[in-house]
Coordinates of C-alpha atoms and ligand atoms in Angstrom, one line a residue:
M1 CA 33.3 97.5 38.7
K2 CA 37.0 97.8 38.3
T3 CA 37.3 100.6 40.9
C4 CA 35.2 98.7 43.4
A5 CA 37.4 95.6 43.0
S6 CA 40.5 97.7 43.5
V7 CA 39.0 99.4 46.5
K8 CA 38.4 95.9 48.0
N9 CA 41.9 94.9 47.3
V10 CA 43.3 98.1 48.9
C11 CA 41.1 97.3 51.9
K12 CA 42.4 93.8 52.0
L13 CA 45.9 95.0 51.7
F14 CA 45.5 97.5 54.4
S15 CA 43.9 95.1 56.8
L16 CA 46.6 92.6 56.1
I17 CA 49.3 95.3 56.8
F18 CA 47.4 96.3 60.0
S19 CA 47.2 92.7 61.2
M20 CA 50.9 92.1 60.4
I21 CA 51.9 95.2 62.3
T22 CA 49.7 94.3 65.3
F23 CA 51.2 90.8 65.3
L24 CA 54.8 92.0 65.0
Y25 CA 54.1 94.5 67.8
V26 CA 52.7 91.9 70.2
V27 CA 55.6 89.6 69.3
Y28 CA 58.0 92.5 70.0
I29 CA 56.4 93.3 73.4
V30 CA 56.2 89.7 74.5
V31 CA 59.4 88.4 73.2
V32 CA 61.9 91.3 73.0
E33 CA 60.6 93.6 75.8
K34 CA 59.6 90.5 77.9
T35 CA 56.8 92.5 79.5
Y36 CA 53.4 91.1 80.3
L37 CA 50.4 93.1 81.2
P38 CA 47.2 92.3 83.0
G39 CA 44.5 91.2 80.5
G40 CA 47.0 89.4 78.3
P41 CA 48.6 90.5 75.1
F42 CA 45.2 91.7 73.7
M43 CA 45.3 94.7 76.1
L44 CA 48.7 95.6 74.8
P45 CA 47.7 97.9 72.0
L46 CA 45.9 100.0 74.6
L47 CA 49.0 100.5 76.8
R48 CA 52.2 101.7 75.4
S49 CA 54.9 99.5 76.9
K50 CA 57.6 102.2 76.6
E51 CA 55.7 104.6 78.8
L52 CA 55.1 102.0 81.5
K53 CA 58.8 101.1 81.4
T54 CA 59.7 104.7 82.0
L55 CA 57.3 104.9 84.8
C56 CA 58.9 101.8 86.5
S57 CA 62.5 103.0 85.7
S58 CA 61.9 106.7 86.3
N59 CA 63.0 106.6 90.0
W60 CA 66.1 104.4 89.4
T61 CA 68.8 106.4 90.9
G62 CA 71.7 104.4 89.5
E63 CA 73.6 105.2 92.7
T64 CA 75.9 102.5 94.1
I65 CA 74.6 102.6 97.7
V66 CA 71.0 103.4 98.5
H67 CA 69.6 103.7 102.0
L68 CA 66.2 102.0 102.4
K69 CA 63.9 104.6 104.3
N70 CA 62.9 103.6 107.8
S71 CA 65.4 100.7 108.0
R72 CA 69.0 100.1 108.8
T73 CA 69.6 98.5 105.4
Y74 CA 71.6 99.8 102.4
V75 CA 71.1 98.4 98.9
I76 CA 73.9 98.0 96.4
G77 CA 72.7 96.0 93.5
A78 CA 69.9 93.6 92.3
Y79 CA 70.9 90.6 90.2
L80 CA 68.7 87.8 88.5
D81 CA 69.9 84.5 89.9
L82 CA 68.3 81.3 88.4
R83 CA 71.1 79.0 89.3
S84 CA 69.6 77.2 92.3
R85 CA 66.1 78.6 92.3
S86 CA 64.3 81.6 90.7
L87 CA 65.1 84.7 92.6
I88 CA 66.4 88.2 92.5
R89 CA 69.4 88.4 94.7
V90 CA 69.9 91.9 96.1
I91 CA 73.3 92.6 97.6
G92 CA 73.2 95.0 100.6
I93 CA 74.5 95.9 104.0
T94 CA 72.3 95.6 107.1
Y95 CA 72.3 95.9 110.9
R96 CA 72.9 92.5 112.2
Y97 CA 71.5 92.7 115.8
E98 CA 67.9 93.5 114.9
Q99 CA 66.3 92.9 111.6
E100 CA 63.3 94.8 110.3
P101 CA 61.2 92.9 107.7
L102 CA 61.8 94.1 104.2
F103 CA 59.7 93.6 101.1
C104 CA 60.3 93.3 97.4
D105 CA 57.8 94.8 95.0
F106 CA 58.1 93.5 91.5
C107 CA 57.5 96.1 88.9
F108 CA 55.3 94.3 86.4
H109 CA 53.8 97.3 84.7
G110 CA 50.5 97.9 86.3
T111 CA 50.4 95.0 88.7
N112 CA 52.0 95.2 92.1
E113 CA 53.3 91.9 93.4
T114 CA 55.0 92.0 96.9
V115 CA 57.0 89.3 98.5
P116 CA 58.9 89.4 101.7
A117 CA 62.6 89.5 101.2
E118 CA 64.5 86.6 102.7
I119 CA 67.4 88.1 104.6
E120 CA 70.6 86.1 104.6
I121 CA 73.4 87.9 106.3
H122 CA 76.8 86.7 105.3
S123 CA 78.7 84.7 107.9
D124 CA 81.9 86.8 107.6
H125 CA 80.9 90.0 109.4
F126 CA 84.0 89.9 111.6
Q127 CA 81.8 90.7 114.6
F128 CA 80.9 94.3 113.4
P129 CA 77.3 95.4 114.0
Y130 CA 76.7 95.9 110.3
G131 CA 77.3 93.1 107.7
T132 CA 76.9 92.2 104.1
T133 CA 73.7 90.6 103.4
D134 CA 71.7 89.0 100.6
L135 CA 68.1 90.0 100.3
L136 CA 66.4 87.2 98.3
C137 CA 63.3 88.1 96.4
N138 CA 61.7 84.8 95.3
L139 CA 60.0 85.0 91.9
K140 CA 56.5 83.4 91.9
D141 CA 56.4 82.4 88.3
S142 CA 58.3 82.7 85.1
R143 CA 57.9 86.4 84.8
I144 CA 60.9 88.4 85.4
P145 CA 60.7 92.1 86.4
Q146 CA 63.3 94.4 85.0
Y147 CA 62.9 96.7 88.0
I148 CA 62.0 96.1 91.6
Y149 CA 61.2 98.3 94.6
L150 CA 62.5 97.4 98.0
H151 CA 61.1 98.8 101.2
A152 CA 60.5 98.3 104.8
A153 CA 57.0 97.4 106.2
N154 CA 54.4 100.1 105.8
Y155 CA 56.9 102.2 104.1
P156 CA 56.4 101.9 100.4
S157 CA 59.5 103.1 98.6
N158 CA 59.7 105.1 95.5
I159 CA 63.2 104.0 94.9
V160 CA 63.5 101.5 92.1
F161 CA 66.4 99.2 91.4
K162 CA 67.2 97.8 88.0
V163 CA 67.6 94.0 87.9
H164 CA 70.9 93.1 86.2
N165 CA 72.0 89.9 84.4
I166 CA 68.6 89.1 82.9
E167 CA 69.6 88.7 79.3
Q168 CA 72.9 86.9 80.3
M169 CA 71.3 84.5 82.7
H170 CA 69.0 83.3 79.9
N171 CA 71.6 83.3 77.1
P172 CA 75.1 83.0 78.7
P173 CA 77.7 84.3 76.2
S174 CA 79.8 81.5 74.9
R175 CA 82.8 83.8 74.8
F176 CA 83.6 86.5 77.3
E177 CA 84.7 90.0 76.8
Y178 CA 87.7 89.4 79.1
D179 CA 89.7 86.4 80.3
F180 CA 90.8 88.1 83.6
L181 CA 89.1 91.0 85.4
L182 CA 90.4 92.1 88.8
C183 CA 88.2 93.5 91.5
I184 CA 89.8 95.9 94.0
S185 CA 87.7 96.9 97.0
A186 CA 87.7 100.3 98.5
L187 CA 90.5 102.8 97.9
F188 CA 90.1 105.3 100.7
G189 CA 91.5 108.1 102.7
S190 CA 94.0 110.3 101.1
Y191 CA 95.6 107.2 99.5
N192 CA 98.7 108.5 97.7
N193 CA 101.0 105.6 97.1
V194 CA 101.3 106.6 93.5
L195 CA 104.4 104.6 92.5
Q196 CA 103.1 101.3 93.9
F197 CA 99.7 102.0 92.3
I198 CA 101.4 102.4 88.9
Q199 CA 103.6 99.4 89.4
S200 CA 100.6 97.2 90.4
M201 CA 98.5 98.3 87.5
E202 CA 101.4 97.7 85.1
M203 CA 102.0 94.3 86.6
Y204 CA 98.3 93.3 86.4
R205 CA 98.5 94.2 82.7
M206 CA 101.6 92.2 82.1
L207 CA 100.0 89.3 83.9
G208 CA 97.0 89.4 81.5
V209 CA 94.4 91.4 83.5
Q210 CA 92.3 93.1 80.9
K211 CA 90.1 95.3 83.2
V212 CA 90.5 96.5 86.8
I213 CA 87.3 97.5 88.7
L214 CA 88.0 99.7 91.6
Y215 CA 85.5 100.6 94.4
H216 CA 86.6 104.1 95.1
T217 CA 85.8 105.9 98.4
D218 CA 88.6 108.5 98.3
S219 CA 92.3 109.1 97.2
S220 CA 94.7 111.9 96.9
S221 CA 94.4 114.4 94.1
I222 CA 97.5 113.0 92.3
L223 CA 96.0 109.6 92.5
K224 CA 92.7 110.8 91.1
Q225 CA 94.5 112.1 88.1
L226 CA 96.2 108.7 87.8
L227 CA 92.8 107.0 88.0
T228 CA 91.7 109.3 85.1
Y229 CA 94.8 108.2 83.1
Y230 CA 93.9 104.5 83.5
I231 CA 90.2 105.2 82.8
K232 CA 91.2 106.8 79.5
Q233 CA 93.4 103.8 78.7
N234 CA 90.2 101.8 79.1
F235 CA 91.9 99.6 81.6
L236 CA 90.2 100.9 84.7
E237 CA 86.5 101.2 85.8
L238 CA 85.7 103.1 89.0
I239 CA 82.6 102.3 91.0
P240 CA 81.9 105.2 93.3
W241 CA 81.8 103.8 96.9
P242 CA 80.5 106.6 99.2
I243 CA 80.1 104.2 102.1
T244 CA 81.5 106.7 104.6
T245 CA 78.5 109.0 104.1
Y246 CA 76.2 106.2 105.4
I247 CA 78.0 104.2 108.0
N248 CA 80.8 104.6 110.4
V249 CA 83.3 102.2 108.8
S250 CA 86.2 100.6 110.4
S251 CA 89.6 100.8 108.8
G252 CA 90.5 97.6 110.5
W253 CA 89.3 94.1 110.1
H254 CA 88.0 92.9 113.4
Y255 CA 85.6 94.2 116.0
P256 CA 86.0 95.5 118.7
E257 CA 89.8 96.0 118.5
H258 CA 89.1 98.1 115.4
P259 CA 86.3 100.5 116.2
G260 CA 83.5 101.3 113.7
D261 CA 80.2 99.8 112.7
L262 CA 81.3 97.9 109.5
H263 CA 84.4 95.8 108.5
Y264 CA 87.0 97.6 106.4
Y265 CA 85.0 100.1 104.4
G266 CA 82.4 97.5 103.4
Q267 CA 85.0 95.4 101.6
T268 CA 82.9 92.1 101.4
A269 CA 79.9 93.9 100.0
A270 CA 82.0 95.5 97.3
L271 CA 83.6 92.2 96.3
N272 CA 80.3 90.4 96.1
D273 CA 78.8 93.1 94.1
C274 CA 81.8 93.1 91.8
I275 CA 81.4 89.4 91.1
Y276 CA 77.7 89.8 90.2
R277 CA 78.2 92.9 88.2
N278 CA 80.9 91.3 86.1
M279 CA 79.7 87.7 86.2
Y280 CA 79.2 87.5 82.4
R281 CA 81.9 89.8 81.3
S282 CA 85.0 87.8 82.3
K283 CA 85.9 84.2 82.3
Y284 CA 87.8 84.6 85.6
I285 CA 87.6 87.2 88.2
A286 CA 90.5 87.9 90.7
L287 CA 90.0 89.4 94.1
N288 CA 93.0 91.2 95.6
D289 CA 94.1 94.5 97.0
I290 CA 96.2 97.2 95.2
D291 CA 99.3 96.3 97.3
E292 CA 99.1 92.7 96.3
L293 CA 100.2 90.7 93.2
I294 CA 99.4 87.0 92.4
L295 CA 102.7 86.0 90.8
P296 CA 103.4 82.8 88.9
A297 CA 106.6 81.0 89.8
R298 CA 106.8 79.0 86.6
H299 CA 104.5 80.6 84.0
K300 CA 104.8 83.8 82.1
N301 CA 101.3 85.2 83.0
W302 CA 97.9 84.3 84.4
N303 CA 96.6 82.9 81.1
E304 CA 99.3 80.2 81.2
L305 CA 99.1 79.8 85.0
V306 CA 95.3 79.4 85.1
D307 CA 95.2 77.2 82.0
Y308 CA 97.6 74.9 83.7
L309 CA 95.7 75.0 87.0
Q310 CA 92.3 74.5 85.3
H311 CA 93.7 71.7 83.2
S312 CA 95.1 69.8 86.1
N313 CA 92.0 70.5 88.2
P314 CA 89.0 70.5 85.8
D315 CA 86.5 70.7 88.6
A316 CA 88.1 73.7 90.4
S317 CA 86.1 76.9 90.3
V318 CA 88.1 78.8 92.8
F319 CA 92.0 79.0 92.9
I320 CA 93.4 80.1 96.3
F321 CA 96.8 81.8 96.5
E322 CA 98.8 81.9 99.7
N323 CA 99.8 85.3 101.1
H324 CA 103.4 86.3 101.6
V325 CA 104.3 89.7 103.1
F326 CA 107.3 91.5 101.6
P327 CA 108.0 94.2 104.2
V328 CA 108.7 97.6 102.6
T329 CA 111.0 98.3 105.6
F330 CA 113.6 95.9 104.1
V331 CA 115.3 97.5 101.1
N332 CA 117.7 95.9 98.7
Q333 CA 120.3 98.8 98.5
S334 CA 121.7 97.4 95.2
K335 CA 118.5 98.3 93.4
P336 CA 118.2 102.0 93.6
D337 CA 115.2 103.9 92.3
P338 CA 115.5 105.0 88.6
E339 CA 116.1 108.8 88.4
E340 CA 112.7 109.3 86.6
W341 CA 110.9 107.9 89.7
K342 CA 112.5 110.1 92.3
S343 CA 109.6 112.7 92.2
V344 CA 106.9 110.0 92.3
P345 CA 105.6 109.4 95.9
G346 CA 105.2 105.8 97.0
V347 CA 106.8 102.3 97.4
N348 CA 109.0 100.8 94.7
I349 CA 108.2 97.1 95.0
I350 CA 111.3 96.1 93.1
R351 CA 113.5 97.0 96.0
H352 CA 111.6 94.7 98.4
D353 CA 112.7 91.2 97.5
H354 CA 112.6 89.6 101.0
R355 CA 109.5 88.0 102.6
E356 CA 108.5 87.2 106.1
P357 CA 108.4 83.5 106.9
N358 CA 104.8 82.2 107.3
D359 CA 103.7 80.4 110.4
P360 CA 101.9 77.3 109.3
S361 CA 99.8 77.4 112.5
E362 CA 98.3 80.8 111.6
V363 CA 95.4 81.4 109.2
N364 CA 96.8 82.6 106.0
P365 CA 94.9 85.6 104.4
T366 CA 94.8 84.0 100.9
K367 CA 93.4 85.7 97.9
L368 CA 91.4 84.3 94.9
I369 CA 91.0 83.9 91.2
L370 CA 87.6 82.4 90.5
N371 CA 84.9 81.5 88.0
P372 CA 82.2 84.0 88.9
R373 CA 79.4 82.0 87.5
D374 CA 80.1 79.2 90.1
V375 CA 80.2 81.5 93.1
V376 CA 77.2 82.5 95.1
R377 CA 79.0 84.3 98.0
T378 CA 82.5 85.3 98.8
S379 CA 84.5 86.5 101.6
V380 CA 87.8 88.4 101.3
H381 CA 90.1 85.4 101.6
T382 CA 87.9 82.4 100.9
P383 CA 84.7 81.7 99.0
L384 CA 81.7 81.2 101.3
D385 CA 79.2 79.5 98.9
F386 CA 80.1 78.1 95.5
S387 CA 79.8 75.1 93.2
G388 CA 82.7 73.1 92.0
Q389 CA 85.9 72.8 94.0
E390 CA 88.5 75.0 95.5
Y391 CA 92.1 74.4 94.8
R392 CA 94.9 75.7 97.0
V393 CA 97.7 76.7 94.7
P394 CA 101.1 75.4 96.0
R395 CA 103.8 78.2 96.5
K396 CA 106.1 76.6 93.9
I397 CA 103.5 77.3 91.3
A398 CA 102.3 80.8 92.4
Q399 CA 102.0 83.0 95.4
L400 CA 100.4 86.2 96.5
C401 CA 103.0 88.8 97.1
H402 CA 102.0 91.5 99.6
Y403 CA 104.1 94.6 99.6
R404 CA 103.3 96.4 102.9
Q405 CA 104.5 97.4 106.3
P406 CA 105.8 94.5 108.2
K407 CA 103.1 92.2 109.6
K408 CA 105.2 90.3 112.2
K409 CA 106.9 93.0 114.2
E410 CA 109.2 90.6 116.0
I411 CA 110.8 89.4 112.7
T412 CA 114.3 90.8 112.3
D413 CA 115.9 91.3 108.8
D414 CA 118.1 88.3 109.1
M415 CA 115.0 86.1 109.5
L416 CA 113.5 87.3 106.2
I417 CA 113.6 84.9 103.2
E418 CA 115.0 86.2 99.9
D419 CA 112.5 85.7 97.1
Y420 CA 113.1 86.7 93.5
I421 CA 109.8 85.7 92.1
L422 CA 109.3 89.3 90.7
S423 CA 112.8 89.2 89.0
P424 CA 111.6 87.9 85.6
F425 CA 109.2 90.8 85.3
E426 CA 111.4 93.6 86.6
N427 CA 113.0 94.9 83.4
A428 CA 109.6 95.1 81.5
L429 CA 108.1 96.6 84.6
V430 CA 110.7 99.4 84.8
E431 CA 110.1 100.2 81.1
R432 CA 106.4 100.3 81.5
V433 CA 106.5 102.5 84.7
N434 CA 109.0 104.9 82.9
S435 CA 106.5 105.2 80.2
V436 CA 103.6 106.0 82.5
V437 CA 105.6 108.4 84.6
G438 CA 106.8 110.1 81.4
Q439 CA 103.3 110.6 80.2
L440 CA 102.2 111.9 83.6
E441 CA 105.0 114.4 83.5
L442 CA 103.9 115.5 80.0
L443 CA 100.4 116.1 81.6
K444 CA 102.1 118.0 84.4
L445 CA 100.3 116.0 86.9
E446 CA 102.5 116.1 90.1
Q447 CA 104.3 119.4 90.3
T448 CA 103.5 120.8 93.8
E449 CA 101.5 117.9 95.0
N450 CA 104.3 115.3 95.0
L451 CA 105.3 116.5 98.5
L452 CA 102.1 114.9 100.1
P453 CA 102.9 112.2 102.6
V454 CA 102.7 108.7 101.4
A455 CA 100.0 106.5 102.9
V456 CA 101.3 103.0 102.6
Ligands
LIG501 C1 52.1 97.0 96.7 O1 51.1 96.5 97.5 C2 51.4 96.4 98.9 C3 50.3 95.8 99.7 O2 49.4 95.1 98.8 C4 51.7 97.8 99.3 O3 52.1 97.8 100.7 C5 52.8 98.4 98.6 O4 53.0 99.8 98.9 C6 52.5 98.4 97.1 N1 53.7 98.9 96.3 C7 53.6 99.7 95.3 C8 54.9 100.1 94.7 O5 52.6 100.2 95.0
LIG502 C1 59.1 108.8 92.0 O1 59.4 109.5 93.1 C2 58.5 110.7 93.2 C3 59.1 111.6 94.3 O2 59.7 110.9 95.3 C4 57.1 110.2 93.4 O3 56.2 111.2 93.6 C5 56.6 109.3 92.3 O4 55.5 108.6 92.6 C6 57.7 108.2 92.1 N1 57.4 107.4 90.9 C7 57.2 106.1 90.8 C8 56.9 105.5 89.5 O5 57.3 105.4 91.9
LIG503 C1 78.9 107.6 113.8 O1 79.5 107.8 115.0 C2 79.3 109.1 115.6 C3 80.2 109.2 116.9 O2 80.3 108.0 117.6 C4 77.8 109.2 116.0 O3 77.5 110.4 116.5 C5 77.1 109.0 114.6 O4 75.7 109.0 114.8 C6 77.4 107.8 113.9 N1 76.8 107.8 112.6 C7 76.1 106.7 112.1 C8 75.7 106.8 110.7 O5 76.0 105.7 112.7
LIG504 C1 119.7 92.6 95.7 O1 119.4 92.4 94.4 C2 120.5 91.9 93.7 C3 120.1 92.0 92.2 O2 118.9 91.4 91.9 C4 120.7 90.4 94.1 O3 121.7 89.9 93.3 C5 121.1 90.5 95.6 O4 121.2 89.2 96.1 C6 120.1 91.2 96.4 N1 120.6 91.6 97.7 C7 120.3 91.0 98.8 C8 120.8 91.5 100.1 O5 119.5 90.1 98.8

């Protein structure tokens, strides 16, 4: 009798444990994995979710730019966007003159649901034949696929894209990894302006930038080593940007004066991708080029500056900074290069303390610091689609300093305006640059290569 009772108890115990495990497994699949299968959760034990996930994700290339076969469309990234409606926003580049229909297949493990992609080409294509586009894949119900296929009609693709921002869209972090992240689009050619690159990176750090994201097409071999240095410092992330293997890009900004099929190395596609990719990593994202610095005139750094701006403009989600060109042809002779920098190729921004006067009747190529979660689409100089307000920051508060070749050829030296906005930072900048240059020498990075011509 006793044995029989204990066998029963053991049976009960086992069935209890079995039920518990099944229950927990179903909860895990439905809640944690967020995957749903045909036939409802009762089918689940028959299908191992992990295997299906692998099947869906197996052809995810992880490459930054993917050509959709049988189309003139290139895909960069897929991001969940529940802000105005439920959709997956795919950022891409497409041929504007003729648009082939494209489709999104949601990878729902076993089922195949196809919806046509709504193609919304960004308005800032600068007249080039190709332009940045959003491909909007509308979700039909509350299910959210972790992977999607994109393809042209009658041309099923086997290239899968991972859908990003799913977790964060549902549970936005209350604190961000960074306060300021900076997106720099497209470093290309044999870019070798090493000194200015170091100066800009060190200035960004001093100003409060915690991470720089650089879309990298190409650069000189010294510069590549410098990139490695900053990656190791955990200050830089490179996004490979092999756009030139796909499209004849223009190195200018307007068609047809600047030949090519796509505006400036696909700059707007990179910037939009950068915003979505980092939307939940950083409180603010800044968009400017490597030869540009947003400098506060009254504050020590961006933290103080943007705190002040946000406090006085609580509804602002985009801060716009006026561009001022500091021509590198005008040199302040009383500020010689420190001895340690003589072997480093590139521009020393400290020596260029005069700016061109701006013509108020001309459009100013402003640059931005924005709250990425309020931005839907951006151009290079202004946001295109966003919620909240934009605030144009007066020059007496901050300005964008652009250290480059003269923009207005007719301006003579005596017409330039002296501007010492960089002065409060100069001593610290020299020390920081000395330290980097010293470390690079230790690593014996330049040597023979410092004779390469400087691309400014
Ligand atoms: C999904 O179904 C559509 C038509 O119903 C088909 O054209 C497409 O190739 C299918 N996709 C996949 C990934 O099986
Ligand atoms: C992945 O790609 C291979 C070869 O291109 C193809 O045979 C396979 O069906 C694809 N797998 C999936 C899950 O689409
Ligand atoms: C780029 O331009 C060259 C010369 O005009 C042309 O032969 C080539 O097909 C173009 N490539 C692409 C991808 O459009
Ligand atoms: C050059 O820099 C020095 C030191 O900062 C400054 O006093 C001087 O005014 C500048 N020279 C010119 C020509 O502006």
